PDB file of N, CA, C and O in Angstrom:
ATOM      1  N   TYR A  34      -6.788 -15.658 -15.750  1.00  0.00           N
ATOM      2  CA  TYR A  34      -7.360 -14.603 -14.923  1.00  0.00           C
ATOM      3  C   TYR A  34      -8.778 -15.008 -14.563  1.00  0.00           C
ATOM      4  O   TYR A  34      -9.654 -15.043 -15.417  1.00  0.00           O
ATOM      5  N   ARG A  35      -8.994 -15.317 -13.307  1.00  0.00           N
ATOM      6  CA  ARG A  35     -10.318 -15.726 -12.850  1.00  0.00           C
ATOM      7  C   ARG A  35     -10.855 -14.668 -11.906  1.00  0.00           C
ATOM      8  O   ARG A  35     -10.166 -14.221 -11.005  1.00  0.00           O
ATOM      9  N   THR A  36     -12.099 -14.291 -12.068  1.00  0.00           N
ATOM     10  CA  THR A  36     -12.660 -13.201 -11.273  1.00  0.00           C
ATOM     11  C   THR A  36     -12.890 -13.588  -9.826  1.00  0.00           C
ATOM     12  O   THR A  36     -13.028 -12.724  -8.980  1.00  0.00           O
ATOM     13  N   HIS A  37     -12.885 -14.880  -9.509  1.00  0.00           N
ATOM     14  CA  HIS A  37     -13.094 -15.276  -8.123  1.00  0.00           C
ATOM     15  C   HIS A  37     -11.792 -15.315  -7.322  1.00  0.00           C
ATOM     16  O   HIS A  37     -11.805 -15.516  -6.119  1.00  0.00           O
ATOM     17  N   ASP A  38     -10.653 -15.107  -7.966  1.00  0.00           N
ATOM     18  CA  ASP A  38      -9.372 -15.059  -7.249  1.00  0.00           C
ATOM     19  C   ASP A  38      -9.311 -13.794  -6.398  1.00  0.00           C
ATOM     20  O   ASP A  38      -9.777 -12.735  -6.798  1.00  0.00           O
ATOM     21  N   ALA A  39      -8.704 -13.890  -5.228  1.00  0.00           N
ATOM     22  CA  ALA A  39      -8.551 -12.725  -4.357  1.00  0.00           C
ATOM     23  C   ALA A  39      -7.726 -11.634  -5.041  1.00  0.00           C
ATOM     24  O   ALA A  39      -8.010 -10.451  -4.907  1.00  0.00           O
ATOM     25  N   ALA A  40      -6.707 -12.032  -5.802  1.00  0.00           N
ATOM     26  CA  ALA A  40      -5.844 -11.054  -6.467  1.00  0.00           C
ATOM     27  C   ALA A  40      -6.583 -10.299  -7.566  1.00  0.00           C
ATOM     28  O   ALA A  40      -6.206  -9.191  -7.921  1.00  0.00           O
ATOM     29  N   ALA A  41      -7.639 -10.881  -8.100  1.00  0.00           N
ATOM     30  CA  ALA A  41      -8.362 -10.239  -9.188  1.00  0.00           C
ATOM     31  C   ALA A  41      -9.027  -8.941  -8.746  1.00  0.00           C
ATOM     32  O   ALA A  41      -9.266  -8.054  -9.554  1.00  0.00           O
ATOM     33  N   SER A  42      -9.323  -8.807  -7.467  1.00  0.00           N
ATOM     34  CA  SER A  42      -9.994  -7.610  -6.985  1.00  0.00           C
ATOM     35  C   SER A  42      -9.026  -6.512  -6.547  1.00  0.00           C
ATOM     36  O   SER A  42      -9.454  -5.428  -6.197  1.00  0.00           O
ATOM     37  N   LEU A  43      -7.745  -6.785  -6.572  1.00  0.00           N
ATOM     38  CA  LEU A  43      -6.759  -5.787  -6.168  1.00  0.00           C
ATOM     39  C   LEU A  43      -6.554  -4.746  -7.259  1.00  0.00           C
ATOM     40  O   LEU A  43      -6.548  -5.071  -8.446  1.00  0.00           O
ATOM     41  N   ASP A  44      -6.375  -3.506  -6.860  1.00  0.00           N
ATOM     42  CA  ASP A  44      -6.027  -2.445  -7.795  1.00  0.00           C
ATOM     43  C   ASP A  44      -4.550  -2.162  -7.588  1.00  0.00           C
ATOM     44  O   ASP A  44      -4.169  -1.289  -6.809  1.00  0.00           O
ATOM     45  N   PHE A  45      -3.684  -2.916  -8.246  1.00  0.00           N
ATOM     46  CA  PHE A  45      -2.244  -2.845  -8.042  1.00  0.00           C
ATOM     47  C   PHE A  45      -1.593  -2.214  -9.257  1.00  0.00           C
ATOM     48  O   PHE A  45      -1.816  -2.645 -10.373  1.00  0.00           O
ATOM     49  N   ARG A  46      -0.818  -1.170  -9.036  1.00  0.00           N
ATOM     50  CA  ARG A  46      -0.048  -0.528 -10.097  1.00  0.00           C
ATOM     51  C   ARG A  46       1.360  -0.290  -9.597  1.00  0.00           C
ATOM     52  O   ARG A  46       1.556   0.103  -8.454  1.00  0.00           O
ATOM     53  N   THR A  47       2.322  -0.498 -10.467  1.00  0.00           N
ATOM     54  CA  THR A  47       3.718  -0.236 -10.139  1.00  0.00           C
ATOM     55  C   THR A  47       4.113   1.109 -10.713  1.00  0.00           C
ATOM     56  O   THR A  47       3.882   1.367 -11.891  1.00  0.00           O
ATOM     57  N   LEU A  48       4.676   1.969  -9.893  1.00  0.00           N
ATOM     58  CA  LEU A  48       5.212   3.244 -10.367  1.00  0.00           C
ATOM     59  C   LEU A  48       6.697   3.056 -10.611  1.00  0.00           C
ATOM     60  O   LEU A  48       7.441   2.711  -9.704  1.00  0.00           O
ATOM     61  N   HIS A  49       7.126   3.261 -11.841  1.00  0.00           N
ATOM     62  CA  HIS A  49       8.533   3.085 -12.182  1.00  0.00           C
ATOM     63  C   HIS A  49       9.337   4.305 -11.777  1.00  0.00           C
ATOM     64  O   HIS A  49       8.926   5.440 -12.005  1.00  0.00           O
ATOM     65  N   VAL A  50      10.490   4.060 -11.175  1.00  0.00           N
ATOM     66  CA  VAL A  50      11.434   5.127 -10.834  1.00  0.00           C
ATOM     67  C   VAL A  50      12.024   5.648 -12.151  1.00  0.00           C
ATOM     68  O   VAL A  50      12.475   4.852 -12.981  1.00  0.00           O
ATOM     69  N   PRO A  51      12.026   6.952 -12.375  1.00  0.00           N
ATOM     70  CA  PRO A  51      12.623   7.492 -13.611  1.00  0.00           C
ATOM     71  C   PRO A  51      14.122   7.183 -13.677  1.00  0.00           C
ATOM     72  O   PRO A  51      14.830   7.235 -12.660  1.00  0.00           O
ATOM     73  N   ASP A  52      14.599   6.844 -14.868  1.00  0.00           N
ATOM     74  CA  ASP A  52      16.005   6.474 -15.065  1.00  0.00           C
ATOM     75  C   ASP A  52      16.978   7.513 -14.513  1.00  0.00           C
ATOM     76  O   ASP A  52      18.003   7.168 -13.915  1.00  0.00           O
ATOM     77  N   GLU A  53      16.654   8.799 -14.687  1.00  0.00           N
ATOM     78  CA  GLU A  53      17.587   9.858 -14.279  1.00  0.00           C
ATOM     79  C   GLU A  53      17.752   9.975 -12.758  1.00  0.00           C
ATOM     80  O   GLU A  53      18.670  10.630 -12.277  1.00  0.00           O
ATOM     81  N   LEU A  54      16.895   9.305 -11.982  1.00  0.00           N
ATOM     82  CA  LEU A  54      17.027   9.349 -10.517  1.00  0.00           C
ATOM     83  C   LEU A  54      17.971   8.288  -9.964  1.00  0.00           C
ATOM     84  O   LEU A  54      18.286   8.310  -8.778  1.00  0.00           O
ATOM     85  N   ARG A  55      18.422   7.378 -10.804  1.00  0.00           N
ATOM     86  CA  ARG A  55      19.343   6.330 -10.351  1.00  0.00           C
ATOM     87  C   ARG A  55      20.603   6.336 -11.206  1.00  0.00           C
ATOM     88  O   ARG A  55      20.571   6.004 -12.376  1.00  0.00           O
ATOM     89  N   SER A  56      21.725   6.697 -10.607  1.00  0.00           N
ATOM     90  CA  SER A  56      22.997   6.609 -11.324  1.00  0.00           C
ATOM     91  C   SER A  56      23.735   5.325 -10.968  1.00  0.00           C
ATOM     92  O   SER A  56      24.648   4.908 -11.664  1.00  0.00           O
ATOM     93  N   ARG A  57      23.310   4.696  -9.848  1.00  0.00           N
ATOM     94  CA  ARG A  57      23.902   3.442  -9.383  1.00  0.00           C
ATOM     95  C   ARG A  57      22.797   2.464  -9.018  1.00  0.00           C
ATOM     96  O   ARG A  57      21.713   2.862  -8.637  1.00  0.00           O
ATOM     97  N   CYS A  58      23.115   1.197  -9.079  1.00  0.00           N
ATOM     98  CA  CYS A  58      22.166   0.159  -8.685  1.00  0.00           C
ATOM     99  C   CYS A  58      22.013   0.168  -7.164  1.00  0.00           C
ATOM    100  O   CYS A  58      23.009   0.188  -6.443  1.00  0.00           O
ATOM    101  N   PRO A  59      20.771   0.144  -6.648  1.00  0.00           N
ATOM    102  CA  PRO A  59      20.568   0.108  -5.198  1.00  0.00           C
ATOM    103  C   PRO A  59      20.651  -1.290  -4.604  1.00  0.00           C
ATOM    104  O   PRO A  59      20.539  -1.465  -3.400  1.00  0.00           O
ATOM    105  N   GLY A  60      20.863  -2.295  -5.438  1.00  0.00           N
ATOM    106  CA  GLY A  60      20.906  -3.688  -4.967  1.00  0.00           C
ATOM    107  C   GLY A  60      22.157  -4.018  -4.176  1.00  0.00           C
ATOM    108  O   GLY A  60      23.224  -3.431  -4.387  1.00  0.00           O
ATOM    109  N   ALA A  61      22.028  -4.984  -3.294  1.00  0.00           N
ATOM    110  CA  ALA A  61      23.146  -5.386  -2.435  1.00  0.00           C
ATOM    111  C   ALA A  61      24.093  -6.368  -3.127  1.00  0.00           C
ATOM    112  O   ALA A  61      25.282  -6.399  -2.824  1.00  0.00           O
ATOM    113  N   LYS A  62      23.581  -7.149  -4.058  1.00  0.00           N
ATOM    114  CA  LYS A  62      24.386  -8.189  -4.693  1.00  0.00           C
ATOM    115  C   LYS A  62      25.574  -7.609  -5.460  1.00  0.00           C
ATOM    116  O   LYS A  62      26.675  -8.156  -5.428  1.00  0.00           O
ATOM    117  N   CYS A  63      25.390  -6.467  -6.144  1.00  0.00           N
ATOM    118  CA  CYS A  63      26.446  -5.894  -6.985  1.00  0.00           C
ATOM    119  C   CYS A  63      27.309  -4.876  -6.248  1.00  0.00           C
ATOM    120  O   CYS A  63      28.336  -4.452  -6.763  1.00  0.00           O
ATOM    121  N   GLY A  64      26.876  -4.427  -5.089  1.00  0.00           N
ATOM    122  CA  GLY A  64      27.636  -3.436  -4.338  1.00  0.00           C
ATOM    123  C   GLY A  64      27.461  -2.021  -4.842  1.00  0.00           C
ATOM    124  O   GLY A  64      28.315  -1.169  -4.618  1.00  0.00           O
ATOM    125  N   GLY A  65      26.368  -1.744  -5.554  1.00  0.00           N
ATOM    126  CA  GLY A  65      26.103  -0.373  -6.008  1.00  0.00           C
ATOM    127  C   GLY A  65      26.842   0.019  -7.261  1.00  0.00           C
ATOM    128  O   GLY A  65      27.305   1.152  -7.390  1.00  0.00           O
ATOM    129  N   VAL A  66      26.944  -0.885  -8.204  1.00  0.00           N
ATOM    130  CA  VAL A  66      27.649  -0.619  -9.451  1.00  0.00           C
ATOM    131  C   VAL A  66      26.997   0.570 -10.176  1.00  0.00           C
ATOM    132  O   VAL A  66      25.782   0.715 -10.184  1.00  0.00           O
ATOM    133  N   PRO A  67      27.817   1.475 -10.763  1.00  0.00           N
ATOM    134  CA  PRO A  67      27.237   2.588 -11.528  1.00  0.00           C
ATOM    135  C   PRO A  67      26.702   2.090 -12.868  1.00  0.00           C
ATOM    136  O   PRO A  67      27.288   1.210 -13.497  1.00  0.00           O
ATOM    137  N   PHE A  68      25.575   2.661 -13.306  1.00  0.00           N
ATOM    138  CA  PHE A  68      25.018   2.306 -14.605  1.00  0.00           C
ATOM    139  C   PHE A  68      25.856   2.960 -15.692  1.00  0.00           C
ATOM    140  O   PHE A  68      26.394   4.054 -15.512  1.00  0.00           O
ATOM    141  N   SER A  69      25.998   2.279 -16.816  1.00  0.00           N
ATOM    142  CA  SER A  69      26.811   2.774 -17.926  1.00  0.00           C
ATOM    143  C   SER A  69      26.297   2.156 -19.222  1.00  0.00           C
ATOM    144  O   SER A  69      25.245   1.510 -19.233  1.00  0.00           O
ATOM    145  N   MET A  70      27.055   2.306 -20.283  1.00  0.00           N
ATOM    146  CA  MET A  70      26.683   1.686 -21.551  1.00  0.00           C
ATOM    147  C   MET A  70      26.736   0.164 -21.468  1.00  0.00           C
ATOM    148  O   MET A  70      26.043  -0.524 -22.197  1.00  0.00           O
ATOM    149  N   THR A  71      27.567  -0.371 -20.573  1.00  0.00           N
ATOM    150  CA  THR A  71      27.695  -1.828 -20.454  1.00  0.00           C
ATOM    151  C   THR A  71      26.905  -2.394 -19.270  1.00  0.00           C
ATOM    152  O   THR A  71      26.664  -3.592 -19.224  1.00  0.00           O
ATOM    153  N   VAL A  72      26.549  -1.559 -18.311  1.00  0.00           N
ATOM    154  CA  VAL A  72      25.719  -1.989 -17.173  1.00  0.00           C
ATOM    155  C   VAL A  72      24.356  -1.320 -17.333  1.00  0.00           C
ATOM    156  O   VAL A  72      24.185  -0.147 -17.011  1.00  0.00           O
ATOM    157  N   ARG A  73      23.417  -2.088 -17.854  1.00  0.00           N
ATOM    158  CA  ARG A  73      22.107  -1.538 -18.200  1.00  0.00           C
ATOM    159  C   ARG A  73      21.184  -1.445 -16.991  1.00  0.00           C
ATOM    160  O   ARG A  73      21.316  -2.188 -16.025  1.00  0.00           O
ATOM    161  N   ARG A  74      20.221  -0.535 -17.105  1.00  0.00           N
ATOM    162  CA  ARG A  74      19.160  -0.379 -16.096  1.00  0.00           C
ATOM    163  C   ARG A  74      18.011  -1.321 -16.434  1.00  0.00           C
ATOM    164  O   ARG A  74      17.629  -1.440 -17.605  1.00  0.00           O
ATOM    165  N   HIS A  75      17.441  -1.956 -15.405  1.00  0.00           N
ATOM    166  CA  HIS A  75      16.275  -2.822 -15.571  1.00  0.00           C
ATOM    167  C   HIS A  75      15.266  -2.468 -14.485  1.00  0.00           C
ATOM    168  O   HIS A  75      15.617  -2.421 -13.298  1.00  0.00           O
ATOM    169  N   HIS A  76      14.025  -2.220 -14.880  1.00  0.00           N
ATOM    170  CA  HIS A  76      12.968  -1.935 -13.899  1.00  0.00           C
ATOM    171  C   HIS A  76      12.403  -3.247 -13.347  1.00  0.00           C
ATOM    172  O   HIS A  76      12.056  -4.145 -14.116  1.00  0.00           O
ATOM    173  N   CYS A  77      12.304  -3.321 -12.043  1.00  0.00           N
ATOM    174  CA  CYS A  77      11.603  -4.434 -11.403  1.00  0.00           C
ATOM    175  C   CYS A  77      10.113  -4.218 -11.656  1.00  0.00           C
ATOM    176  O   CYS A  77       9.590  -3.134 -11.398  1.00  0.00           O
ATOM    177  N   ARG A  78       9.415  -5.227 -12.154  1.00  0.00           N
ATOM    178  CA  ARG A  78       7.992  -5.099 -12.467  1.00  0.00           C
ATOM    179  C   ARG A  78       7.115  -5.221 -11.222  1.00  0.00           C
ATOM    180  O   ARG A  78       5.916  -5.006 -11.294  1.00  0.00           O
ATOM    181  N   LEU A  79       7.731  -5.510 -10.076  1.00  0.00           N
ATOM    182  CA  LEU A  79       6.964  -5.594  -8.833  1.00  0.00           C
ATOM    183  C   LEU A  79       7.093  -4.318  -8.006  1.00  0.00           C
ATOM    184  O   LEU A  79       6.098  -3.709  -7.643  1.00  0.00           O
ATOM    185  N   CYS A  80       8.332  -3.865  -7.755  1.00  0.00           N
ATOM    186  CA  CYS A  80       8.513  -2.677  -6.910  1.00  0.00           C
ATOM    187  C   CYS A  80       8.702  -1.394  -7.722  1.00  0.00           C
ATOM    188  O   CYS A  80       8.516  -0.305  -7.206  1.00  0.00           O
ATOM    189  N   GLY A  81       9.126  -1.512  -8.997  1.00  0.00           N
ATOM    190  CA  GLY A  81       9.284  -0.343  -9.850  1.00  0.00           C
ATOM    191  C   GLY A  81      10.644   0.318  -9.805  1.00  0.00           C
ATOM    192  O   GLY A  81      10.908   1.249 -10.569  1.00  0.00           O
ATOM    193  N   ASP A  82      11.524  -0.131  -8.911  1.00  0.00           N
ATOM    194  CA  ASP A  82      12.855   0.482  -8.819  1.00  0.00           C
ATOM    195  C   ASP A  82      13.734  -0.034  -9.963  1.00  0.00           C
ATOM    196  O   ASP A  82      13.364  -0.941 -10.697  1.00  0.00           O
ATOM    197  N   ILE A  83      14.920   0.538 -10.091  1.00  0.00           N
ATOM    198  CA  ILE A  83      15.844   0.215 -11.175  1.00  0.00           C
ATOM    199  C   ILE A  83      17.038  -0.545 -10.612  1.00  0.00           C
ATOM    200  O   ILE A  83      17.638  -0.120  -9.616  1.00  0.00           O
ATOM    201  N   PHE A  84      17.387  -1.655 -11.276  1.00  0.00           N
ATOM    202  CA  PHE A  84      18.482  -2.508 -10.822  1.00  0.00           C
ATOM    203  C   PHE A  84      19.340  -2.939 -12.002  1.00  0.00           C
ATOM    204  O   PHE A  84      18.889  -2.912 -13.150  1.00  0.00           O
ATOM    205  N   CYS A  85      20.567  -3.372 -11.710  1.00  0.00           N
ATOM    206  CA  CYS A  85      21.413  -3.979 -12.732  1.00  0.00           C
ATOM    207  C   CYS A  85      20.929  -5.419 -12.959  1.00  0.00           C
ATOM    208  O   CYS A  85      20.085  -5.928 -12.222  1.00  0.00           O
ATOM    209  N   ASP A  86      21.484  -6.080 -13.953  1.00  0.00           N
ATOM    210  CA  ASP A  86      21.058  -7.442 -14.267  1.00  0.00           C
ATOM    211  C   ASP A  86      21.346  -8.408 -13.115  1.00  0.00           C
ATOM    212  O   ASP A  86      20.523  -9.274 -12.807  1.00  0.00           O
ATOM    213  N   ALA A  87      22.493  -8.256 -12.471  1.00  0.00           N
ATOM    214  CA  ALA A  87      22.850  -9.167 -11.373  1.00  0.00           C
ATOM    215  C   ALA A  87      21.857  -9.089 -10.215  1.00  0.00           C
ATOM    216  O   ALA A  87      21.606 -10.081  -9.541  1.00  0.00           O
ATOM    217  N   CYS A  88      21.270  -7.920  -9.998  1.00  0.00           N
ATOM    218  CA  CYS A  88      20.344  -7.730  -8.880  1.00  0.00           C
ATOM    219  C   CYS A  88      18.876  -7.886  -9.286  1.00  0.00           C
ATOM    220  O   CYS A  88      17.984  -7.714  -8.446  1.00  0.00           O
ATOM    221  N   SER A  89      18.635  -8.206 -10.557  1.00  0.00           N
ATOM    222  CA  SER A  89      17.246  -8.365 -11.008  1.00  0.00           C
ATOM    223  C   SER A  89      17.124  -9.455 -12.067  1.00  0.00           C
ATOM    224  O   SER A  89      16.397  -9.301 -13.038  1.00  0.00           O
ATOM    225  N   ASN A  90      17.824 -10.556 -11.857  1.00  0.00           N
ATOM    226  CA  ASN A  90      17.810 -11.595 -12.887  1.00  0.00           C
ATOM    227  C   ASN A  90      16.756 -12.671 -12.653  1.00  0.00           C
ATOM    228  O   ASN A  90      16.716 -13.665 -13.354  1.00  0.00           O
ATOM    229  N   LYS A  91      15.874 -12.472 -11.711  1.00  0.00           N
ATOM    230  CA  LYS A  91      14.794 -13.427 -11.458  1.00  0.00           C
ATOM    231  C   LYS A  91      13.560 -13.022 -12.272  1.00  0.00           C
ATOM    232  O   LYS A  91      13.366 -11.876 -12.609  1.00  0.00           O
ATOM    233  N   ARG A  92      12.731 -13.998 -12.579  1.00  0.00           N
ATOM    234  CA  ARG A  92      11.463 -13.773 -13.283  1.00  0.00           C
ATOM    235  C   ARG A  92      10.356 -14.494 -12.520  1.00  0.00           C
ATOM    236  O   ARG A  92      10.575 -15.554 -11.944  1.00  0.00           O
ATOM    237  N   CYS A  93       9.158 -13.899 -12.504  1.00  0.00           N
ATOM    238  CA  CYS A  93       8.013 -14.566 -11.894  1.00  0.00           C
ATOM    239  C   CYS A  93       6.732 -14.081 -12.549  1.00  0.00           C
ATOM    240  O   CYS A  93       6.699 -13.020 -13.160  1.00  0.00           O
ATOM    241  N   LEU A  94       5.695 -14.892 -12.419  1.00  0.00           N
ATOM    242  CA  LEU A  94       4.374 -14.505 -12.907  1.00  0.00           C
ATOM    243  C   LEU A  94       3.711 -13.629 -11.867  1.00  0.00           C
ATOM    244  O   LEU A  94       3.694 -13.974 -10.686  1.00  0.00           O
ATOM    245  N   LEU A  95       3.188 -12.497 -12.289  1.00  0.00           N
ATOM    246  CA  LEU A  95       2.471 -11.607 -11.387  1.00  0.00           C
ATOM    247  C   LEU A  95       0.986 -11.649 -11.754  1.00  0.00           C
ATOM    248  O   LEU A  95       0.642 -11.683 -12.933  1.00  0.00           O
ATOM    249  N   PRO A  96       0.099 -11.633 -10.760  1.00  0.00           N
ATOM    250  CA  PRO A  96      -1.340 -11.724 -11.044  1.00  0.00           C
ATOM    251  C   PRO A  96      -1.926 -10.380 -11.466  1.00  0.00           C
ATOM    252  O   PRO A  96      -2.819  -9.831 -10.824  1.00  0.00           O
ATOM    253  N   LEU A  97      -1.390  -9.829 -12.556  1.00  0.00           N
ATOM    254  CA  LEU A  97      -1.824  -8.522 -13.035  1.00  0.00           C
ATOM    255  C   LEU A  97      -2.364  -8.653 -14.449  1.00  0.00           C
ATOM    256  O   LEU A  97      -1.983  -9.548 -15.198  1.00  0.00           O
ATOM    257  N   GLY A  98      -3.237  -7.753 -14.815  1.00  0.00           N
ATOM    258  CA  GLY A  98      -3.799  -7.766 -16.154  1.00  0.00           C
ATOM    259  C   GLY A  98      -2.878  -7.106 -17.157  1.00  0.00           C
ATOM    260  O   GLY A  98      -1.991  -6.335 -16.805  1.00  0.00           O
ATOM    261  N   GLY A  99      -3.068  -7.433 -18.406  1.00  0.00           N
ATOM    262  CA  GLY A  99      -2.269  -6.838 -19.468  1.00  0.00           C
ATOM    263  C   GLY A  99      -1.362  -7.851 -20.120  1.00  0.00           C
ATOM    264  O   GLY A  99      -0.944  -8.833 -19.509  1.00  0.00           O
ATOM    265  N   GLN A 100      -1.074  -7.597 -21.384  1.00  0.00           N
ATOM    266  CA  GLN A 100      -0.256  -8.510 -22.169  1.00  0.00           C
ATOM    267  C   GLN A 100       1.138  -8.699 -21.588  1.00  0.00           C
ATOM    268  O   GLN A 100       1.712  -9.781 -21.664  1.00  0.00           O
ATOM    269  N   GLU A 101       1.694  -7.655 -20.987  1.00  0.00           N
ATOM    270  CA  GLU A 101       3.042  -7.721 -20.406  1.00  0.00           C
ATOM    271  C   GLU A 101       3.136  -8.794 -19.319  1.00  0.00           C
ATOM    272  O   GLU A 101       4.189  -9.391 -19.114  1.00  0.00           O
ATOM    273  N   TYR A 102       2.027  -9.055 -18.631  1.00  0.00           N
ATOM    274  CA  TYR A 102       2.041  -9.959 -17.483  1.00  0.00           C
ATOM    275  C   TYR A 102       1.538 -11.367 -17.792  1.00  0.00           C
ATOM    276  O   TYR A 102       1.275 -12.147 -16.895  1.00  0.00           O
ATOM    277  N   GLU A 103       1.423 -11.712 -19.070  1.00  0.00           N
ATOM    278  CA  GLU A 103       0.995 -13.059 -19.447  1.00  0.00           C
ATOM    279  C   GLU A 103       2.120 -14.074 -19.316  1.00  0.00           C
ATOM    280  O   GLU A 103       1.885 -15.268 -19.346  1.00  0.00           O
ATOM    281  N   LYS A 104       3.346 -13.616 -19.202  1.00  0.00           N
ATOM    282  CA  LYS A 104       4.496 -14.490 -19.022  1.00  0.00           C
ATOM    283  C   LYS A 104       5.320 -13.958 -17.851  1.00  0.00           C
ATOM    284  O   LYS A 104       5.103 -12.837 -17.392  1.00  0.00           O
ATOM    285  N   PRO A 105       6.280 -14.736 -17.350  1.00  0.00           N
ATOM    286  CA  PRO A 105       7.097 -14.251 -16.224  1.00  0.00           C
ATOM    287  C   PRO A 105       7.828 -12.946 -16.569  1.00  0.00           C
ATOM    288  O   PRO A 105       8.314 -12.783 -17.687  1.00  0.00           O
ATOM    289  N   VAL A 106       7.871 -12.030 -15.607  1.00  0.00           N
ATOM    290  CA  VAL A 106       8.508 -10.722 -15.798  1.00  0.00           C
ATOM    291  C   VAL A 106       9.662 -10.535 -14.821  1.00  0.00           C
ATOM    292  O   VAL A 106       9.746 -11.209 -13.791  1.00  0.00           O
ATOM    293  N   ARG A 107      10.555  -9.601 -15.128  1.00  0.00           N
ATOM    294  CA  ARG A 107      11.744  -9.335 -14.312  1.00  0.00           C
ATOM    295  C   ARG A 107      11.370  -8.746 -12.972  1.00  0.00           C
ATOM    296  O   ARG A 107      10.583  -7.807 -12.877  1.00  0.00           O
ATOM    297  N   VAL A 108      11.942  -9.308 -11.910  1.00  0.00           N
ATOM    298  CA  VAL A 108      11.756  -8.777 -10.557  1.00  0.00           C
ATOM    299  C   VAL A 108      13.123  -8.720  -9.873  1.00  0.00           C
ATOM    300  O   VAL A 108      14.034  -9.466 -10.213  1.00  0.00           O
ATOM    301  N   CYS A 109      13.234  -7.825  -8.898  1.00  0.00           N
ATOM    302  CA  CYS A 109      14.504  -7.689  -8.177  1.00  0.00           C
ATOM    303  C   CYS A 109      14.672  -8.823  -7.169  1.00  0.00           C
ATOM    304  O   CYS A 109      13.713  -9.480  -6.778  1.00  0.00           O
ATOM    305  N   ASP A 110      15.905  -9.038  -6.748  1.00  0.00           N
ATOM    306  CA  ASP A 110      16.198 -10.041  -5.724  1.00  0.00           C
ATOM    307  C   ASP A 110      15.894  -9.444  -4.356  1.00  0.00           C
ATOM    308  O   ASP A 110      16.261  -8.298  -4.093  1.00  0.00           O
ATOM    309  N   PRO A 111      15.225 -10.201  -3.496  1.00  0.00           N
ATOM    310  CA  PRO A 111      14.890  -9.661  -2.157  1.00  0.00           C
ATOM    311  C   PRO A 111      16.109  -9.461  -1.286  1.00  0.00           C
ATOM    312  O   PRO A 111      17.151  -9.986  -1.500  1.00  0.00           O
TER     313      PRO A 111
END
């Protein structure tokens, strides 16, 4: 984290969609599979929405502060 980076001056926060607002995955890859005991919900750390594993199996480093962002985090597929 360097203070001269352009991203360092951004005030970026992700608002997570509450679990109870999504009964199905909104991703296109899975076709809207319903969440269940075997199809888990995963929050995208970039957009905050909830996806199944097939639609959010990518990881990337985000230029955000905090221990959670020191390693690659789960993001949804574009």
